[in-house]
Coordinates of C-alpha atoms and ligand atoms in Angstrom, one line a residue:
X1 CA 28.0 -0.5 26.0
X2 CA 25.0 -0.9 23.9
X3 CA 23.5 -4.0 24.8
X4 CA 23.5 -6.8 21.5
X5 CA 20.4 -9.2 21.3
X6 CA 20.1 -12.4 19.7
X7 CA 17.1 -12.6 17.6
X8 CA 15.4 -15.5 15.5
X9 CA 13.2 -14.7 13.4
X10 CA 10.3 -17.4 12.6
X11 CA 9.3 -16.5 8.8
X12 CA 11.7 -15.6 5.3
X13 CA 8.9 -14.1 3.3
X14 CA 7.7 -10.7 2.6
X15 CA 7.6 -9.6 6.9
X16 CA 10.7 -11.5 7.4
X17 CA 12.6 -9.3 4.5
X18 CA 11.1 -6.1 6.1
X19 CA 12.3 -7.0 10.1
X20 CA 15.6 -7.9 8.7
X21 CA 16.6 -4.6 7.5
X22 CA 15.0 -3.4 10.5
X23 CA 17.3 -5.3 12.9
X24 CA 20.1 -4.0 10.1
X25 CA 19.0 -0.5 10.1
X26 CA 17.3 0.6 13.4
X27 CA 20.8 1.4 15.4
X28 CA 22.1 3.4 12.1
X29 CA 18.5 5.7 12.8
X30 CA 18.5 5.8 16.6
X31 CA 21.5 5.6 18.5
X32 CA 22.1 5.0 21.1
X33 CA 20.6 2.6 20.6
X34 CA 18.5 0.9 22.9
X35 CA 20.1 -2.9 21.9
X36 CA 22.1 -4.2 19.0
X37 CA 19.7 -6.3 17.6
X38 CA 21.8 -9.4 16.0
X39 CA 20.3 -11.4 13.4
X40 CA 21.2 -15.0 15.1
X41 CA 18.9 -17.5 13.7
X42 CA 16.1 -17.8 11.0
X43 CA 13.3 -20.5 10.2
X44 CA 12.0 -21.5 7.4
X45 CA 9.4 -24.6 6.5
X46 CA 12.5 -26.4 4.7
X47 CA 16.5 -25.9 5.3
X48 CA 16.9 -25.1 1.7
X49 CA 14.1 -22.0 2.1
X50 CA 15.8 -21.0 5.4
X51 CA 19.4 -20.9 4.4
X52 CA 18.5 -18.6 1.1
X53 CA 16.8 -16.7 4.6
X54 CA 20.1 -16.7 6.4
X55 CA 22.1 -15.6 3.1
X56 CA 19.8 -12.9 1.8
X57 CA 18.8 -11.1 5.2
X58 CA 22.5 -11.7 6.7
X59 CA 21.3 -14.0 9.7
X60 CA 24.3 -16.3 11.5
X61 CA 22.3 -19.4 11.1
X62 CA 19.8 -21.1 9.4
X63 CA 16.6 -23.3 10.7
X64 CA 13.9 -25.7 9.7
X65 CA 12.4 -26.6 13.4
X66 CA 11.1 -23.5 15.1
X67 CA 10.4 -25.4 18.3
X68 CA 14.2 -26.5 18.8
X69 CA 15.3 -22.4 17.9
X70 CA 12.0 -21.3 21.0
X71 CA 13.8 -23.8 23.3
X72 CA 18.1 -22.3 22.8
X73 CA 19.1 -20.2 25.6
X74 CA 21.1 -18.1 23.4
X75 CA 18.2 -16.2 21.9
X76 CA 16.5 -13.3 23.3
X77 CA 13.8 -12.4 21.0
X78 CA 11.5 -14.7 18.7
X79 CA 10.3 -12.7 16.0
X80 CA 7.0 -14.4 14.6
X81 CA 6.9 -13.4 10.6
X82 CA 5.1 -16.8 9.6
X83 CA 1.4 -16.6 7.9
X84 CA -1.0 -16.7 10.3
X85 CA -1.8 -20.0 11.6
X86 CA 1.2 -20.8 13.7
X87 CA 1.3 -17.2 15.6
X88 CA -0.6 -18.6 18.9
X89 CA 1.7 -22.4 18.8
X90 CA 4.8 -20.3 18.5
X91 CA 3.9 -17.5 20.8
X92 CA 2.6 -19.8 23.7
X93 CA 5.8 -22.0 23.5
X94 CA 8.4 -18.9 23.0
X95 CA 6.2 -17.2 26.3
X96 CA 6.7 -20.4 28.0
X97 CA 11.0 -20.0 27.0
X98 CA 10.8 -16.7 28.5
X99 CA 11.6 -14.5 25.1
X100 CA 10.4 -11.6 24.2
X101 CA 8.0 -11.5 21.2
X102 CA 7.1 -9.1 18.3
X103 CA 4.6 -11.0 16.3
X104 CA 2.8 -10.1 12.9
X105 CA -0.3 -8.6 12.4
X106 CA -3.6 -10.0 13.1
X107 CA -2.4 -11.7 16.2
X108 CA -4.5 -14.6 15.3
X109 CA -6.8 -16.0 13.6
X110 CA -9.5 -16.0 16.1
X111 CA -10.3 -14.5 19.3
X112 CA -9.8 -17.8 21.5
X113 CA -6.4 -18.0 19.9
X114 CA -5.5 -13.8 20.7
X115 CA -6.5 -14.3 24.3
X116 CA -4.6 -17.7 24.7
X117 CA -1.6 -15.6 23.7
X118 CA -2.1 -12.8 25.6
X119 CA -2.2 -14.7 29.0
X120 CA 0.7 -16.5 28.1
X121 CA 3.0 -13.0 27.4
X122 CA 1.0 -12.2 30.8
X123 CA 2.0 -15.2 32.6
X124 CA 5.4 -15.4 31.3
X125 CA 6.1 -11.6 32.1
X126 CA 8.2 -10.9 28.8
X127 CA 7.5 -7.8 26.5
X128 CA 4.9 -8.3 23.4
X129 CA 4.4 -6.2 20.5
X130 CA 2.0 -6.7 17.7
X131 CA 3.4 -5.5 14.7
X132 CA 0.8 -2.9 13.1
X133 CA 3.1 -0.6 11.6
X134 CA 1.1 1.9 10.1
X135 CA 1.0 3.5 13.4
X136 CA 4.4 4.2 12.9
X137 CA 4.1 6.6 10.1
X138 CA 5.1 10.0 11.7
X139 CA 2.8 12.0 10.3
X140 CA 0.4 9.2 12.1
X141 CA 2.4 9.7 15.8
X142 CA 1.7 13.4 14.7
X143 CA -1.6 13.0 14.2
X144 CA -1.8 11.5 17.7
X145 CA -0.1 14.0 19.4
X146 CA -2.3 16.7 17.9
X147 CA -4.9 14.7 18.8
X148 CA -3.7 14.5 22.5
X149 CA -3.0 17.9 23.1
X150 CA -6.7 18.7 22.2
X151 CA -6.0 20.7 19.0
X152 CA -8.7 19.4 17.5
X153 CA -10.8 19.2 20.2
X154 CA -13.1 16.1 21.0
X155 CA -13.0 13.6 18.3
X156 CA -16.5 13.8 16.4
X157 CA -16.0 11.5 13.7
X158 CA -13.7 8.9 12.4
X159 CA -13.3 8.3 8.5
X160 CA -10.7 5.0 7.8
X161 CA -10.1 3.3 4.5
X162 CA -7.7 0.5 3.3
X163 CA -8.0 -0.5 -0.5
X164 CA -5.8 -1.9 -2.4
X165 CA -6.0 -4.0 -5.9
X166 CA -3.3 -7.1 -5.3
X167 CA -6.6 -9.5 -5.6
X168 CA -8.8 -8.1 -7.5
X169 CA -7.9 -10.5 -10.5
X170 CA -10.1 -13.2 -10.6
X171 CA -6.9 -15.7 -11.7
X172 CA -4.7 -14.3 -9.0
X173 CA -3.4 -17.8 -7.2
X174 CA -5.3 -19.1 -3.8
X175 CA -2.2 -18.2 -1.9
X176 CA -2.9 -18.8 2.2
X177 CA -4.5 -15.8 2.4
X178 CA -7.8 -17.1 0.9
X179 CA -8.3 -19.8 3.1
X180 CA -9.7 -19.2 6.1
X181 CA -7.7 -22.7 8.3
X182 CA -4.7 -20.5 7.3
X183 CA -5.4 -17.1 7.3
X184 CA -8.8 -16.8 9.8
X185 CA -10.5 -14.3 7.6
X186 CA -9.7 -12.3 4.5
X187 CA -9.7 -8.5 4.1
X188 CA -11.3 -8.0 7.5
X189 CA -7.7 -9.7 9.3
X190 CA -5.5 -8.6 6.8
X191 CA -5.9 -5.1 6.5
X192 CA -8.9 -3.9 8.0
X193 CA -7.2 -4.8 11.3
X194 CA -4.4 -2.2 10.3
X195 CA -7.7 0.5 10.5
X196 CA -9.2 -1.0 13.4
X197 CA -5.6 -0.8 15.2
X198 CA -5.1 2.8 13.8
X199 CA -9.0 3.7 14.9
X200 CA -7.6 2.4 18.4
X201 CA -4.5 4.3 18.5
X202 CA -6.2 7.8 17.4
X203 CA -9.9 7.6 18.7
X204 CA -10.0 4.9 21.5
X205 CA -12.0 1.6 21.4
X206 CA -14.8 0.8 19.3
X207 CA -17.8 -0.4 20.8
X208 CA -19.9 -1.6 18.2
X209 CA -20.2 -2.5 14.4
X210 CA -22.5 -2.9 11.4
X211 CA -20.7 -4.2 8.4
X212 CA -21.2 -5.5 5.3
X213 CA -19.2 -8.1 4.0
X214 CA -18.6 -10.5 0.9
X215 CA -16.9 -12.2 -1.5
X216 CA -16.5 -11.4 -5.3
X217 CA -14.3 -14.6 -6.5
X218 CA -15.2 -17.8 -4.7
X219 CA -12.6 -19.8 -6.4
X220 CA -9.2 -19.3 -7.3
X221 CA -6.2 -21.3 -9.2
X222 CA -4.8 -23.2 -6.8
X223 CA -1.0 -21.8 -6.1
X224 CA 1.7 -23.2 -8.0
X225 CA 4.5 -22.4 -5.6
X226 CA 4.8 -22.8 -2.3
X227 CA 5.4 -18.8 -1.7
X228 CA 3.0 -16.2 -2.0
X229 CA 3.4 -13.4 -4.4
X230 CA 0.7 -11.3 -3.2
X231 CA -1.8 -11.6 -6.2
X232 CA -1.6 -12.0 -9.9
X233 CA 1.9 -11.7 -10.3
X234 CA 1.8 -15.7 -10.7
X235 CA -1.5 -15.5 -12.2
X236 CA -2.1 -19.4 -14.0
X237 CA -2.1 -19.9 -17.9
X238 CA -4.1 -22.5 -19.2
X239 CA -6.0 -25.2 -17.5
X240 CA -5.1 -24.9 -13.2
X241 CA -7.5 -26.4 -10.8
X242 CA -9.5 -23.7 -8.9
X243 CA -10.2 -24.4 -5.2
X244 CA -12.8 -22.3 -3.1
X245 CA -12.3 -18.8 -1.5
X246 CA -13.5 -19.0 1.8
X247 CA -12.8 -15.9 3.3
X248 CA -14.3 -12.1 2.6
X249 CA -12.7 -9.9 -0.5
X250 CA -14.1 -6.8 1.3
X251 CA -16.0 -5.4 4.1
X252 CA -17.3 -2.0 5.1
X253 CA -18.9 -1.1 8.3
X254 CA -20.3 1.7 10.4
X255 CA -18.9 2.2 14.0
X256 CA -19.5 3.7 17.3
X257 CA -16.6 3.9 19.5
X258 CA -17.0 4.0 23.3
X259 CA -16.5 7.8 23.6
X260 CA -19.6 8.1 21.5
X261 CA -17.9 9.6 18.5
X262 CA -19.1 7.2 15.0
X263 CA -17.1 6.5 12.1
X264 CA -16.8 4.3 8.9
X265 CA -14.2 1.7 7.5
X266 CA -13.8 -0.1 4.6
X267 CA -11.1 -2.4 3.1
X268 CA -10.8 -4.3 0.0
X269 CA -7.8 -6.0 -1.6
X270 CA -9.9 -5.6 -5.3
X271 CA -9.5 -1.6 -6.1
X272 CA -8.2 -1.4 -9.3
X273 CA -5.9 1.5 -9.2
X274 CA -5.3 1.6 -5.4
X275 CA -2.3 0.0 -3.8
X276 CA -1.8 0.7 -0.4
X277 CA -4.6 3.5 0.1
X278 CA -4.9 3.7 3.2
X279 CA -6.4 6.6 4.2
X280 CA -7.9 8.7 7.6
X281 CA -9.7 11.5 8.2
X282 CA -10.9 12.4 11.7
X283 CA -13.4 15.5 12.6
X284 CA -13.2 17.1 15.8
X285 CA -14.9 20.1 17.8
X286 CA -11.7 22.3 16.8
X287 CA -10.3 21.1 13.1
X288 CA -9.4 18.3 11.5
X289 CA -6.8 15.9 10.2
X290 CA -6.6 13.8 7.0
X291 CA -3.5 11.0 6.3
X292 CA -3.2 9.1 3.1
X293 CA -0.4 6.5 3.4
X294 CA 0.6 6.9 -0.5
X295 CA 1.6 10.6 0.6
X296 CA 2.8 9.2 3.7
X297 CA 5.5 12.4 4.4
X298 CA 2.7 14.7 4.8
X299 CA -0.2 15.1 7.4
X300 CA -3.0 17.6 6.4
X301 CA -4.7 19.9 8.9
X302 CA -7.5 22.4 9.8
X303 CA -7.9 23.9 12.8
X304 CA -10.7 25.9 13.4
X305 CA -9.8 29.5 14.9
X306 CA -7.5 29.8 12.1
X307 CA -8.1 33.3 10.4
X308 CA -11.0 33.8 8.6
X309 CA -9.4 34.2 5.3
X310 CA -7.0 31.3 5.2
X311 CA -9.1 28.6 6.5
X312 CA -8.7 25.2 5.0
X313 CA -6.4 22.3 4.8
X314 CA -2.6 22.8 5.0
X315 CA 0.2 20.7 4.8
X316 CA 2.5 19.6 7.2
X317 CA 5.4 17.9 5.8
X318 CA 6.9 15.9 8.4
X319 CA 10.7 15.8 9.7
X320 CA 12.9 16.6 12.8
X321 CA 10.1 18.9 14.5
X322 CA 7.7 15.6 14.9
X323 CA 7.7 12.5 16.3
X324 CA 10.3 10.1 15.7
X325 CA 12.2 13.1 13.9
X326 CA 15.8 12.8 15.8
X327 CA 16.4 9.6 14.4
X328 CA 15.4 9.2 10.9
X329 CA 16.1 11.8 8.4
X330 CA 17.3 15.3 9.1
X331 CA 14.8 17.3 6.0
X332 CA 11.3 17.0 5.8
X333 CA 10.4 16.0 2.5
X334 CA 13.1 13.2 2.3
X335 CA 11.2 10.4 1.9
X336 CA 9.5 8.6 4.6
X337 CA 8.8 4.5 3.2
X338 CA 7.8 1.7 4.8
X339 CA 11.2 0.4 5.8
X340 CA 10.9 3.6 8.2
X341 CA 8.3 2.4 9.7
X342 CA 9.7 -0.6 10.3
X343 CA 12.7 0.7 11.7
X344 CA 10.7 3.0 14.4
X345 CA 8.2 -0.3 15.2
X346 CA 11.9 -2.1 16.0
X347 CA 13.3 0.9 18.0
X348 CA 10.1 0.6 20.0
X349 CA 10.2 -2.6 20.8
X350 CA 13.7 -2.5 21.8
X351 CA 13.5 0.5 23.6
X352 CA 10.6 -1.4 25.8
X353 CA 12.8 -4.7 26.4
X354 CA 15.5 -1.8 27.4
X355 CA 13.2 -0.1 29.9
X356 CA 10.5 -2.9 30.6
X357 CA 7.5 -1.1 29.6
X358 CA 5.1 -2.6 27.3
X359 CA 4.9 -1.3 24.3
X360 CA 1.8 -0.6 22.0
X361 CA 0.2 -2.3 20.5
X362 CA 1.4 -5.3 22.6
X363 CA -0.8 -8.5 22.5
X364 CA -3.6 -7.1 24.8
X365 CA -4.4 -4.4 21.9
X366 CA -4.4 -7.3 19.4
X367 CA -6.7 -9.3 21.4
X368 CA -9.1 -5.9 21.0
X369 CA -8.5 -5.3 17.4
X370 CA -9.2 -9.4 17.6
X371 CA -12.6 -8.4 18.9
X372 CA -13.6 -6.2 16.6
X373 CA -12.6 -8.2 13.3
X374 CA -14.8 -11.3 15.3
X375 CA -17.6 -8.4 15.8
X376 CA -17.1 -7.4 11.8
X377 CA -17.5 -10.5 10.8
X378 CA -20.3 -11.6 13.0
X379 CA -21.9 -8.4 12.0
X380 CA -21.9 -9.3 8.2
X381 CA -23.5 -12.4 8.8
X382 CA -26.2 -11.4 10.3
X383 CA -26.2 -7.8 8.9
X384 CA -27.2 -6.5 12.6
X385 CA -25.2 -4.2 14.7
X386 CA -22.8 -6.3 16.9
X387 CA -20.8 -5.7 20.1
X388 CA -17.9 -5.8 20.4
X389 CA -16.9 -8.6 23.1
X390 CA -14.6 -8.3 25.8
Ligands
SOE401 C1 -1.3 -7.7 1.9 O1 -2.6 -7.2 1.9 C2 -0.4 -6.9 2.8 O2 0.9 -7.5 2.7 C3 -0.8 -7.0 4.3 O3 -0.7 -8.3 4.8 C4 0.1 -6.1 5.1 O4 -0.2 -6.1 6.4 C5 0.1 -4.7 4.5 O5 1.0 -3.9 5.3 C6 0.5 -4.7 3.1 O6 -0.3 -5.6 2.4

C-alpha cells in the first residue's frame, strides 16, 4: 500500500496554490506513487487567511501559529511557501521536529541564514529540497542528460537569462519583495537564483562573478493589502505614500565556473514585453542546446557531425521518450506548464523521503546558489570580480 503523508504547508499565497495542486496531482502523474501526499494542515499570518487556505487548496485543517503545527507528531512534511524571511526560523525548528522539508526558493536571505539551515537538515538527518523548479522542465532534465552523455561535448560557454516585466511600473505597490529585511535582495534572490541554480544543474559551480547591478525605482506606493499581487495589478490611484526600494531591479554579470568554461546572466523584473523569459543557451565542443521557458515543450539542438547540409538548430519536442515522460502526458506537444513542473519537483521529493536519498537541489545547493547571489551582489558594489565563498 502506497504510503499517505501528512503535510502542512507554511504559506496560502501564490507557492502555496502551486504545492497544493501538486500534492493533489502528483499521484494522478506518477503512480505508484512513491507516498500519498495528504494536505493535513495549512498556516496562514491570520485564521481568517488560513481557513480561505484550507477551503480553496482542500487542506483538513487550518492554522495561524506555525510553531505549534512544526511541533504535532502527526505531520510528516513542513512545506515552507512563506516570503522569505521566516525560511531559516521555520526550517531550524521543523529540522529540530524531525520533518522533512521542501522549502521555497532562495533558501534565505543571506548566506549566514542558508548555512544555519543546512547544518540543521544535516544534524537532524531528514530530507531537504529547495524548490527551484525550472529544473524540472523536461526539456531542461533533457538538456542535462544530453549534457551528461557528452553529446555536446565539454561545455564551452554558458548563456542564461531571466526577464520579466511584473515591476517594471514605477506605481507597481512595495510588496515584500522590495525590501530587503523581507526579501534579502531583489532580482538577484528572486530570479537570478533560478539561473544560478539552473547554471549549477547543467554546467557545475561557478567560481567567480563580475556583475552589474542597480536600481531604476527607488520608491514605491506603499502596498494597500496585505497580499502581494506580483506588480502593478494593484497599482495606487491618487495620492499613496511611497516608501524606499532597497533592493536591486536588475543585475547582469559575467561568470567563470570552476571547470573553466565562462558565461553570462542577467535578470530583471522591468522588461516590458517579457514575462517569464527565461532563457539558456550553452556551447559545447560538439553542438549546442538553447531552452526558452515560454516554449517550454521544446528543447532546441545542434550537434556538430550532423551532415553537412542539414546543420543547424532542430527541435525536439519533448514527451514519453525524455525525462520524466512516463508520468506526465502520453504526446509530445501536449502542453507542458508550470503546474508540471511542480508536480515532477513533488514526485522527487517524495520519491527521496521513499528511498532516503537526498534530492537536488537540497539545502546544500541553496547554500551554493546562496554564495553566488552574496558574490553578485558584493560584485556590484564594488564593480570588481568576486569569489565565490565557500
Ligand atoms: C516573481 O518574480 C516570481 O513569482 C518568482 O518569485 C518565482 O520564483 C518565479 O518562478 C516566477 O516569478
Amino acid at each position: 500500500m502506497t504510503k499517505v503523508m501528512n503535510v502542512a504547508m507554511i504559506g496560502g499565497g501564490f507557492m502555496g496554490k502551486a504545492h497544493a495542486m501538486a500534492y493533489a496531482s502528483m499521484p494522478m502523474f506518477f503512480w505508484p506513487a512513491p507516498a500519498i501526499p495528504n494536505r493535513k494542515v495549512v498556516v496562514d499570518v491570520t485564521d481568517a487567511m488560513a481557513q480561505t487556505a484550507r477551503d480553496r487548496y482542500g487542506f483538513e485543517e487550518a492554522s495561524s501559529d506555525w510553531r505549534a503545527v512544526v511541533a504535532r507528531p502527526d505531520i510528516d512534511v513542513i512545506d515552507i511557501c512563506t516570503p522569505n524571511n521566516v525560511h531559516a526560523e521555520i526550517a531550524i525548528a521543523a529540522a529540530e521536529a524531525g520533518k522533512h522539508i521542501i522549502c521555497e526558493k532562495p533558501l534565505a536571505r543571506t548566506v549566514e541564514e542558508a548555512r544555519s539551515m543546512a547544518a540543521a537538515v544535516k544534524k537532524a538527518g531528514v530530507i531537504h529540497m529547495v524548490a527551484f523548479n525550472y529544473r524540472r522542465t523536461p526539456a531542461v532534465a533533457l538538456a542535462k542528460k544530453y549534457i551528461e552523455e557528452g553529446r555536446i561535448g565539454r561545455i564551452l560557454n554558458f548563456r542564461g537569462t531571466y526577464l520579466q516585466d511584473w515591476s517594471a511600473d514605477p506605481d507597481g505597490p512595495l510588496s515584500w519583495r522590495f525590501q530587503k529585511k523581507i526579501a534579502g535582495s531583489g532580482t538577484v534572490g528572486d530570479i537570478a537564483t533560478h539561473v544560478v541554480d539552473l547554471a549549477h544543474y547543467l554546467v557545475g559551480p561557478i567560481e567567480t562573478v563580475n556583475a552589474i547591478t542597480t536600481t531604476y525605482n527607488k520608491t514605491r506606493p506603499l502596498q494597500q493589502s496585505g497580499v502581494d499581487k506580483l506588480g502593478a495589478s494593484e497599482k495606487a490611484s491618487g495620492d499613496v505614500e511611497r516608501g524606499e526600494v532597497d533592493v536591486d531591479d536588475e543585475v547582469i554579470s559575467m561568470l567563470r565556473f570552476e571547470n573553466g568554461a565562462i558565461g553570462s546572466l542577467e535578470a530583471t523584473r522591468n522588461a516590458y514585453g517579457r514575462n517569464n523569459f527565461i532563457t539558456l543557451e550553452i556551447h559545447g565542443t560538439k553542438g549546442s542546446i538553447h531552452f526558452n521557458y515560454e516554449r517550454r515543450d521544446e528543447l532546441q539542438v545542434m550537434f556538430a557531425d550532423d551532415p553537412a547540409d542539414s546543420r543547424g538548430f532542430r527541435t525536439v519536442y519533448t514527451g514519453p521518450a525524455h525525462p520524466y515522460g512516463d508520468g506526465l502526458w502520453p504526446i509530445p506537444g501536449l502542453g507542458i506548464g508550470y503546474s508540471e513542473t511542480k508536480i515532477v519537483e513533488c514526485f522527487d521529493f517524495f520519491t527521496a523521503i521513499k528511498t532516503g536519498r537526498l534530492p537536488s537541489p537540497n539545502f546544500d545547493d541553496g547554500l551554493l546558489t546562496e554564495l553566488v547571489a552574496d558574490a553578485l551582489l558584493r560584485s556590484g558594489e564594488t564593480g570588481a570580480w568576486e569569489r565565490v565563498g565557500r
